[in-house]
Amino acid sequence: MAISKTESHVYPGNYDNVFRAVCDTAQAEAMTVSVADPGSGFVKMSSGANLATWGENLEVRLRAVAADAVEVTVTSALKFGLVDWGKNSTNVERVFRRLSERLAAPSGPTGSWQRDPSGRHQLRWWDGGRWTENVSDGGRPGVDAL
């Protein structure tokens, strides 16, 4: 058994929407996001330890392959250990399944990362209708109410 698993899928849609869906997927799967940098297309997340595993580190890379298509590559690797017992494959499948569900669901106005209008942070998430509390500085996500 491998100690990591990497797989890529191409999704139709706007880069910002796919990036946000990746971050939402991590939250929905109870994973902790430590880096979310829309500029470089990189998201780093981890799953927690439980009785079966010490947890895994996941890296997601996004790349626009056309104006309306984004390639998403997910890599899951063990935090500790030599045998993954299929856990990395399961993580990759879970991320892609949830991401596909999120992108297939009807959505409201298009959101995107923009310069923070308050000037307190590098970027702030615009959900298509209002500024949210979600911010990013140097690829590190955070929360700061306006």
Coordinates of C-alpha atoms in Angstrom, one line a residue:
M1 CA 0.0 0.0 0.0
A2 CA 1.2 3.5 -0.8
I3 CA 1.9 6.3 1.7
S4 CA 0.2 8.9 -0.6
K5 CA -2.4 9.2 -3.3
T6 CA -2.7 11.9 -6.0
E7 CA -5.5 12.3 -8.5
S8 CA -6.6 15.1 -10.8
H9 CA -10.1 16.1 -12.2
V10 CA -11.1 19.0 -14.4
Y11 CA -14.2 20.9 -13.4
P12 CA -16.2 23.3 -15.6
G13 CA -16.6 26.7 -14.1
N14 CA -15.0 29.9 -12.9
Y15 CA -11.7 29.6 -11.0
D16 CA -12.9 31.6 -8.0
N17 CA -16.0 29.5 -7.6
V18 CA -14.0 26.2 -7.8
F19 CA -11.4 27.6 -5.3
R20 CA -14.2 28.6 -2.9
A21 CA -15.9 25.2 -3.3
V22 CA -12.6 23.4 -2.4
C23 CA -12.4 25.5 0.8
D24 CA -16.1 24.7 1.6
T25 CA -15.4 21.0 0.9
A26 CA -12.7 21.0 3.5
Q27 CA -15.0 22.5 6.1
A28 CA -17.9 20.1 5.2
E29 CA -15.5 17.1 5.6
A30 CA -14.3 18.4 9.0
M31 CA -10.8 19.1 7.8
T32 CA -8.7 21.9 9.1
V33 CA -7.4 24.4 6.4
S34 CA -4.0 25.8 7.3
V35 CA -3.3 27.6 3.9
A36 CA -5.7 28.8 1.3
D37 CA -4.0 31.0 -1.3
P38 CA -6.2 31.8 -4.3
G39 CA -3.3 33.6 -6.0
S40 CA -1.1 30.5 -6.2
G41 CA -4.0 28.0 -6.4
F42 CA -2.9 26.2 -3.3
V43 CA -4.9 24.8 -0.3
K44 CA -3.4 22.8 2.5
M45 CA -5.7 20.9 4.8
S46 CA -5.5 18.0 7.3
S47 CA -7.8 15.4 8.7
G48 CA -7.7 14.7 12.4
A49 CA -6.6 11.6 14.2
N50 CA -9.0 8.9 15.2
L51 CA -8.8 5.2 16.3
A52 CA -7.8 4.1 12.8
T53 CA -5.2 6.8 11.9
W54 CA -3.0 9.6 13.1
G55 CA -4.6 11.8 10.4
E56 CA -3.5 12.8 6.9
N57 CA -2.2 15.9 5.2
L58 CA -4.0 16.9 2.0
E59 CA -2.7 19.4 -0.6
V60 CA -5.0 20.7 -3.3
R61 CA -3.6 22.6 -6.3
L62 CA -5.9 24.4 -8.7
R63 CA -5.0 25.5 -12.3
A64 CA -7.2 27.2 -14.8
V65 CA -7.0 25.2 -18.0
A66 CA -9.5 27.4 -19.9
A67 CA -11.6 30.4 -19.2
D68 CA -14.3 28.1 -17.9
A69 CA -12.4 25.0 -16.7
V70 CA -10.2 24.3 -13.7
E71 CA -7.9 21.4 -13.0
V72 CA -8.0 20.3 -9.4
T73 CA -5.2 18.0 -8.1
V74 CA -5.6 16.4 -4.7
T75 CA -2.8 14.7 -2.8
S76 CA -3.4 12.9 0.5
A77 CA -0.4 11.7 2.5
L78 CA 0.0 10.1 6.0
K79 CA 1.1 12.3 8.8
F80 CA 2.8 9.3 10.4
G81 CA 3.2 5.6 9.4
L82 CA 4.2 3.5 6.4
V83 CA 0.9 1.9 5.4
D84 CA -2.2 3.9 4.7
W85 CA -4.7 0.9 4.6
G86 CA -6.5 2.8 1.8
K87 CA -7.1 5.9 3.8
N88 CA -5.4 8.2 1.3
S89 CA -7.6 6.9 -1.6
T90 CA -10.7 7.4 0.6
N91 CA -9.7 11.0 1.4
V92 CA -9.1 11.8 -2.3
E93 CA -12.5 10.2 -3.2
R94 CA -14.3 12.1 -0.4
V95 CA -12.9 15.4 -1.5
F96 CA -13.7 14.9 -5.2
R97 CA -17.2 13.6 -4.3
R98 CA -18.1 16.5 -2.1
L99 CA -16.5 19.0 -4.5
S100 CA -18.6 17.6 -7.4
E101 CA -21.7 17.9 -5.2
R102 CA -20.9 21.5 -4.3
L103 CA -20.2 22.5 -7.9
A104 CA -23.3 20.8 -9.2
A105 CA -25.6 22.5 -6.7
P106 CA -27.4 25.7 -7.8
S107 CA -25.4 28.7 -6.6
G108 CA -26.2 32.3 -5.9
P109 CA -24.2 35.2 -7.1
T110 CA -20.6 34.5 -8.0
G111 CA -18.1 35.2 -5.2
S112 CA -14.4 35.8 -5.3
W113 CA -11.4 36.9 -3.3
Q114 CA -10.8 40.6 -3.6
R115 CA -8.6 43.3 -2.0
D116 CA -9.9 43.9 1.5
P117 CA -11.8 47.2 1.3
S118 CA -11.0 47.9 5.0
G119 CA -7.3 47.6 4.3
R120 CA -6.7 45.5 7.4
H121 CA -6.0 42.3 5.4
Q122 CA -4.6 41.4 2.0
L123 CA -7.8 39.7 0.7
R124 CA -11.4 39.4 1.8
W125 CA -14.1 37.1 0.4
W126 CA -16.9 38.9 -1.6
D127 CA -19.8 36.4 -1.8
G128 CA -21.4 38.2 -4.8
G129 CA -23.7 40.3 -2.6
R130 CA -21.6 41.4 0.4
W131 CA -18.2 41.3 2.0
T132 CA -17.8 38.4 4.4
E133 CA -15.7 37.9 7.6
N134 CA -13.4 35.5 5.7
V135 CA -9.9 37.0 5.1
S136 CA -6.5 35.8 3.8
D137 CA -3.1 37.2 4.4
G138 CA -0.2 35.6 2.5
G139 CA -2.3 32.5 1.9
R140 CA -3.3 32.1 5.6
P141 CA -7.0 32.1 6.1
G142 CA -8.6 34.0 8.9
V143 CA -11.8 35.6 10.2
D144 CA -12.3 39.3 10.9
A145 CA -15.7 40.9 11.0
L146 CA -16.1 44.2 9.2

